XYZ file of N, CA and C in Angstrom:
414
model
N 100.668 -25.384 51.842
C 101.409 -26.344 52.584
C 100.839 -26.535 53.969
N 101.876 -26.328 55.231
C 101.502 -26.445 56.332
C 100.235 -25.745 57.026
N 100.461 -24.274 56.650
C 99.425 -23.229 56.743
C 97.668 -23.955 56.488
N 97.921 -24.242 55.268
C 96.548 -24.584 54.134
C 95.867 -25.606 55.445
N 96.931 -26.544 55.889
C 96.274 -27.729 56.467
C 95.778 -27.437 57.765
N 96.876 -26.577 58.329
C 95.923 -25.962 59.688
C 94.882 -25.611 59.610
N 94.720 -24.486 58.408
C 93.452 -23.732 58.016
C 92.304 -24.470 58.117
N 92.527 -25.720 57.183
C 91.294 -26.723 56.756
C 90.706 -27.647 57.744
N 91.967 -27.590 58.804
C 91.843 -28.495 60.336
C 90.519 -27.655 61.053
N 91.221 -26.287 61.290
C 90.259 -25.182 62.104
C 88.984 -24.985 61.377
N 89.075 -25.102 59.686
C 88.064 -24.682 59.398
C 86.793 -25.563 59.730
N 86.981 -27.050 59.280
C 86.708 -28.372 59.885
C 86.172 -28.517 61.004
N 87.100 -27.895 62.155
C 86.500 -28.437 63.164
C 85.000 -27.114 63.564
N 85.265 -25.987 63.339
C 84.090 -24.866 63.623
C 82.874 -25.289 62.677
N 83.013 -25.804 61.436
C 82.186 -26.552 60.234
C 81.557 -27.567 61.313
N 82.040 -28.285 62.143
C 81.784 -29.421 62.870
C 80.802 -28.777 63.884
N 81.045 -28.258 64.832
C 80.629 -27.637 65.599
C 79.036 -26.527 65.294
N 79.204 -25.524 64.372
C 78.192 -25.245 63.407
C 76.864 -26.522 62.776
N 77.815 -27.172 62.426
C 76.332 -28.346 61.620
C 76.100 -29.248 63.128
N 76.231 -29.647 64.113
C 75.782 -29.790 65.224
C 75.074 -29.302 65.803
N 75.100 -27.634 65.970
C 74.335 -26.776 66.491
C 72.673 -26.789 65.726
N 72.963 -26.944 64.283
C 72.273 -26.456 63.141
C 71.242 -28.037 63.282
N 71.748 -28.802 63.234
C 70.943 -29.823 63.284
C 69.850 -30.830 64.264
N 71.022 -30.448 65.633
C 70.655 -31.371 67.293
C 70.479 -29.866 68.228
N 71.148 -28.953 67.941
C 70.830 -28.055 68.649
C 72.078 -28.239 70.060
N 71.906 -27.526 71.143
C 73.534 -27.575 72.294
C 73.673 -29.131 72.662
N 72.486 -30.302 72.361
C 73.285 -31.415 72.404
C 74.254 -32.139 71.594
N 73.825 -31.180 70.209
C 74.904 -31.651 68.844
C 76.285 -30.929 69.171
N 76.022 -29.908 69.624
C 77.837 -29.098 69.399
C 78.372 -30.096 70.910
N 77.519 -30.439 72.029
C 78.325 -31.246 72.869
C 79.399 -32.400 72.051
N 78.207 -33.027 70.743
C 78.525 -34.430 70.484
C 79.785 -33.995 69.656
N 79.910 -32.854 68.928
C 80.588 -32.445 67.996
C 82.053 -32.178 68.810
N 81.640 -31.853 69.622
C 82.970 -30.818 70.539
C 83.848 -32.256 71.094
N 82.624 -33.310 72.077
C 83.094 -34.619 71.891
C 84.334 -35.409 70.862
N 84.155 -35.647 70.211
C 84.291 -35.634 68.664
C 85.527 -35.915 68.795
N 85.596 -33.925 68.679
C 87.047 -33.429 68.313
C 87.719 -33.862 69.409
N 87.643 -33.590 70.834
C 88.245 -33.824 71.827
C 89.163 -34.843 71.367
N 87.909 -36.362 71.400
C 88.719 -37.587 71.109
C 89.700 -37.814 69.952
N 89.473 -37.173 68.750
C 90.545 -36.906 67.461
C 91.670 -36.485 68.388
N 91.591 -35.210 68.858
C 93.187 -34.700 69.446
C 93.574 -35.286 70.865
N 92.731 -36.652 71.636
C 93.356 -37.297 72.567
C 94.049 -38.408 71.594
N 93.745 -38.868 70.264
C 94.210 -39.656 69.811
C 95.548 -39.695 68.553
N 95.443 -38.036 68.294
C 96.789 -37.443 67.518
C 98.106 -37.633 68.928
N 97.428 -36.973 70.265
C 98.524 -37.142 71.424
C 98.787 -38.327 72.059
N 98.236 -39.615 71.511
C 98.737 -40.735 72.321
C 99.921 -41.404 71.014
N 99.094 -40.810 69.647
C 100.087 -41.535 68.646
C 101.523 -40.576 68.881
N 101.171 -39.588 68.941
C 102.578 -38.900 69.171
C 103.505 -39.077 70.583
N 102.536 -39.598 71.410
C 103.703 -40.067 72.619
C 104.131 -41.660 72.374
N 103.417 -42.578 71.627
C 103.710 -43.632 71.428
C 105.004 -43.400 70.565
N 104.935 -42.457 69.036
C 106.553 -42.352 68.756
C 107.911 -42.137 69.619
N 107.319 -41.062 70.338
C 108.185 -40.457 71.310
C 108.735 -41.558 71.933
N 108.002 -42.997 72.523
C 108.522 -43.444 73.456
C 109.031 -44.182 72.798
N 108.457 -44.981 72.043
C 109.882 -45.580 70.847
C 111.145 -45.014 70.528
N 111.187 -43.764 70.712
C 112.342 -43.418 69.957
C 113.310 -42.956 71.103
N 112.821 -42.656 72.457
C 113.814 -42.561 73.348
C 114.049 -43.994 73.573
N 114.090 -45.722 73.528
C 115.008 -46.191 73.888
C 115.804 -46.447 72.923
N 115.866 -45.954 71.765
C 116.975 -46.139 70.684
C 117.844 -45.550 70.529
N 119.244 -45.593 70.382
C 120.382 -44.517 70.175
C 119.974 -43.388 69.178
N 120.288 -42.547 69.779
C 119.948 -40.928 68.808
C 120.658 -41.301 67.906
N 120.200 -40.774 66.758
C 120.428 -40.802 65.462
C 120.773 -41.655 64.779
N 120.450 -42.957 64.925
C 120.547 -44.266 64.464
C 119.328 -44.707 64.244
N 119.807 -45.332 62.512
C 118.769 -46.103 61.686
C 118.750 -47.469 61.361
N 118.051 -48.623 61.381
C 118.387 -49.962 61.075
C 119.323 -49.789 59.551
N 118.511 -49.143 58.181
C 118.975 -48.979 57.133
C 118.686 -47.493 56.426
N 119.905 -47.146 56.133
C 120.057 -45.363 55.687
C 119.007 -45.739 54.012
N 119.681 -46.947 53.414
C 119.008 -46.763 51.969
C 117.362 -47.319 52.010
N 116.987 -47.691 53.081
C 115.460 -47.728 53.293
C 115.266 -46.515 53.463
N 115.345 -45.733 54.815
C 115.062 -44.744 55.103
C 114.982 -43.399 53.256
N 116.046 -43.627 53.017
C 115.985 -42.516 51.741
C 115.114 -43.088 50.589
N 114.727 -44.513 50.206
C 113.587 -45.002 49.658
C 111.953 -44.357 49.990
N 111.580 -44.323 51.511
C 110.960 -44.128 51.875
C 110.472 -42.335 52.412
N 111.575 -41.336 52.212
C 111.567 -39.735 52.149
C 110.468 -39.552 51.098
N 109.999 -38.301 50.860
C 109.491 -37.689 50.035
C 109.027 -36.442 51.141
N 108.907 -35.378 50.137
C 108.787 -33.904 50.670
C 107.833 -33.812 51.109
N 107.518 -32.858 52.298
C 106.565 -32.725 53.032
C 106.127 -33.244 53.939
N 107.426 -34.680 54.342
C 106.866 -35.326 55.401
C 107.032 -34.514 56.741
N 106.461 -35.152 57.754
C 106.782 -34.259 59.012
C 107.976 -35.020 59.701
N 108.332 -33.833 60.567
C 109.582 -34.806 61.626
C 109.111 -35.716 62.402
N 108.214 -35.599 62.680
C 107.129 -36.939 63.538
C 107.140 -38.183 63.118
N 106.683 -38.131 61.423
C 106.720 -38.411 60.870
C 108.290 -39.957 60.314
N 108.818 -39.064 60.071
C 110.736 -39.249 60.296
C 111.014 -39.940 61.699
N 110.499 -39.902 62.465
C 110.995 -40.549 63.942
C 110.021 -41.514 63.612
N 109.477 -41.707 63.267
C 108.090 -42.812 63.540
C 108.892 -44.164 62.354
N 109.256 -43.903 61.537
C 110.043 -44.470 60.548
C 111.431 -44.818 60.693
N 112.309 -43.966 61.442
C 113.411 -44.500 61.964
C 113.364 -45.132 63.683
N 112.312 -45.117 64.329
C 111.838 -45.424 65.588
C 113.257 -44.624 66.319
N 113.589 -43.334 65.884
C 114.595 -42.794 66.734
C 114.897 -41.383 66.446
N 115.215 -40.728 67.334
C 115.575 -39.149 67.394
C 116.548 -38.848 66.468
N 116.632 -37.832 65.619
C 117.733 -38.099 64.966
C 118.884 -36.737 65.045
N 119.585 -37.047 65.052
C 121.261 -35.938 65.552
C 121.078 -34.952 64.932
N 120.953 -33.471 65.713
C 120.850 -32.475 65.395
C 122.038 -31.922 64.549
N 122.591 -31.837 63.492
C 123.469 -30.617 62.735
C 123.451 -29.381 62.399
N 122.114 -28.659 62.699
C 122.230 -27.203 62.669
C 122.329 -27.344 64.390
N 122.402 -25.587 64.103
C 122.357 -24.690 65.249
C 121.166 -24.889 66.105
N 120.874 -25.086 67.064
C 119.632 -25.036 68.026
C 118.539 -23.917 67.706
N 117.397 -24.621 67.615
C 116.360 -23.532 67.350
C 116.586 -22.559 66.242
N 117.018 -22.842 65.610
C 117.268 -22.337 64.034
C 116.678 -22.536 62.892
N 116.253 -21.903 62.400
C 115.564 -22.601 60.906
C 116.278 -22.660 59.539
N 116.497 -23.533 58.732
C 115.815 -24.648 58.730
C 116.453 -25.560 59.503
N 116.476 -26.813 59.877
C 117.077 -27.576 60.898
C 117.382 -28.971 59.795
N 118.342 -29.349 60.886
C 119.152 -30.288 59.823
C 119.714 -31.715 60.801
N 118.776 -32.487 60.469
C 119.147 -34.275 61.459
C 119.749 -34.648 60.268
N 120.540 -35.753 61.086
C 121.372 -36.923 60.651
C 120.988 -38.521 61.190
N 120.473 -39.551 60.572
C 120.860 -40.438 60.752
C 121.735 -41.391 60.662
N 122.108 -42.390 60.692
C 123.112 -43.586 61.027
C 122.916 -44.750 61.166
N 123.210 -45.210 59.670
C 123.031 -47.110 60.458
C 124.492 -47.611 60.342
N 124.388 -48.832 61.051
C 125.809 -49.445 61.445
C 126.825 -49.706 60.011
N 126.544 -49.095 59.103
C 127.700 -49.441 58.300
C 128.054 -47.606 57.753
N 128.044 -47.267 58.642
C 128.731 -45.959 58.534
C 127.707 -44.788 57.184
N 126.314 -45.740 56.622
C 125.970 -45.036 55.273
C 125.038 -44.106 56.622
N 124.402 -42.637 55.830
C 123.797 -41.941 57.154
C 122.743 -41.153 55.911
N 121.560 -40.648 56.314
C 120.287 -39.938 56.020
C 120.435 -38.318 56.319
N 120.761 -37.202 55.825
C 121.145 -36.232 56.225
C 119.428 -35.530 56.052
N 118.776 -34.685 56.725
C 117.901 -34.350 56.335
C 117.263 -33.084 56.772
N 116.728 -32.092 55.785
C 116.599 -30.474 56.706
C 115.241 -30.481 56.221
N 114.336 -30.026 57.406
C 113.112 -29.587 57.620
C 112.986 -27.890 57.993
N 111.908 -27.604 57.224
C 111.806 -25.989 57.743
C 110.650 -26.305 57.855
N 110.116 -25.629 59.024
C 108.660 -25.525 59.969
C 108.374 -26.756 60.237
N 109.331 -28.063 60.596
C 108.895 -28.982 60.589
C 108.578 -30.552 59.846
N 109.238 -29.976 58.414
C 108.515 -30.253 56.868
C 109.690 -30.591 56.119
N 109.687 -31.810 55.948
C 111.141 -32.338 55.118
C 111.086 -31.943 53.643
N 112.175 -31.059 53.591
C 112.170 -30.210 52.405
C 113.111 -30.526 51.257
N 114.393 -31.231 51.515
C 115.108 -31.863 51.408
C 116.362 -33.243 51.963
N 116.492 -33.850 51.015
C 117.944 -34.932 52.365
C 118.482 -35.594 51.106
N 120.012 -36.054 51.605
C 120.719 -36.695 50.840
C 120.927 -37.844 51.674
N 121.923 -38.987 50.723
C 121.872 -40.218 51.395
C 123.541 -40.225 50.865
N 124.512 -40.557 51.875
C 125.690 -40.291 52.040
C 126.341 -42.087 51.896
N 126.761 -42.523 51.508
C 127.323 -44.266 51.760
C 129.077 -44.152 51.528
N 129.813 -44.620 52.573
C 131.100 -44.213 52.706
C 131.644 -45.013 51.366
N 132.793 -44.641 50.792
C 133.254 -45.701 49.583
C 133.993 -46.557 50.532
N 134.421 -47.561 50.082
C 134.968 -48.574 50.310
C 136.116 -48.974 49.335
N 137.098 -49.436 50.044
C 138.066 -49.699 49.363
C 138.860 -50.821 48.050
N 138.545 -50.917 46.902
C 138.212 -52.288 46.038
C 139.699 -53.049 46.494
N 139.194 -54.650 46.611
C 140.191 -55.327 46.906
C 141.395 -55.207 45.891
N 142.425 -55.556 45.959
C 143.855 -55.588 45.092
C 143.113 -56.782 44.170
N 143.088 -56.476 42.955
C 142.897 -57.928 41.743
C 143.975 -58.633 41.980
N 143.917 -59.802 41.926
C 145.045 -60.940 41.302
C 145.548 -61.378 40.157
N 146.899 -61.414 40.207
C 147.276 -61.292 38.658
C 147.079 -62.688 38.288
C-alpha cells in the first residue's frame, strides 16, 4: 500500500541520482537532483492549490453527496477527497486518532461519511435522509 509507494518513490529517486552519476558524472546527479527538486516544488504547489480551494468553502460541504460516493474507491488519499469536494471535510472522530472519520454535506441534508487510516480511504457510506411520501388521493 502506502509503505510500497514511498519505498518505490525513494527507491526512484536514489535510482535517479545513481544513473546520473553513472552516466554525466557530478553534472548528471546536479541535473538529476534538479529534477527531483522540481517534481516536489510541483507535488507542493498542487497541494497548496487544494488547500486554498478548500478554505473558502464551508467545512464539510459538498455540491453532491451521490457524486462524491460515485466517485470513492479505496485507497484514495485525503488530498485527494478535498480536491474532489473542493472542501475540508468535518471531523467525527477524536483528534489525532486513528482511523479518522470526515463527513460531508450537501444542501439536501444527503452526507458522505468517510474513514481513512494513514491517510487512505478505507471505507465510507452514503447516508440520504428519507423523506416523507405524500398522502395518496382517494
Amino acid at each position: 500500500g502506502a509503505r510500497v509507494q514511498t519505498m518505490a518513490v525513494r527507491v526512484g529517486a536514489v535510482a535517479m541520482l545513481v544513473m546520473g552519476y553513472h552516466w554525466y558524472g557530478w553534472p548528471g546527479v546536479a541535473g538529476a537532483a534538479g529534477a527531483l527538486v522540481m517534481w516536489m516544488l510541483l507535488h507542493f504547489t498542487r497541494m497548496l492549490q487544494v488547500l486554498r480551494r478548500a478554505a473558502i468553502r464551508p467545512k464539510g460541504h459538498v455540491d453532491s453527496s451521490v457524486m462524491l460516493n460515485a466517485r470513492l474507491h479505496p485507497g484514495v488519499s485525503l488530498m485527494q477527497v478535498v480536491a474532489l469536494t473542493r472542501s475540508l471535510g468535518e471531523l467525527r472522530s477524536p483528534a489525532n486518532e486513528q482511523p479518522e472519520v470526515f463527513r460531508w454535506t450537501d444542501t439536501g441534508q444527503s452526507f458522505v461519511e468517510c474513514e481513512f487510516l494513514g491517510g487512505k480511504l478505507t471505507s465510507w457510506r452514503l447516508d440520504r435522509p428519507t423523506q416523507a411520501l405524500p398522502d395518496a388521493a382517494p
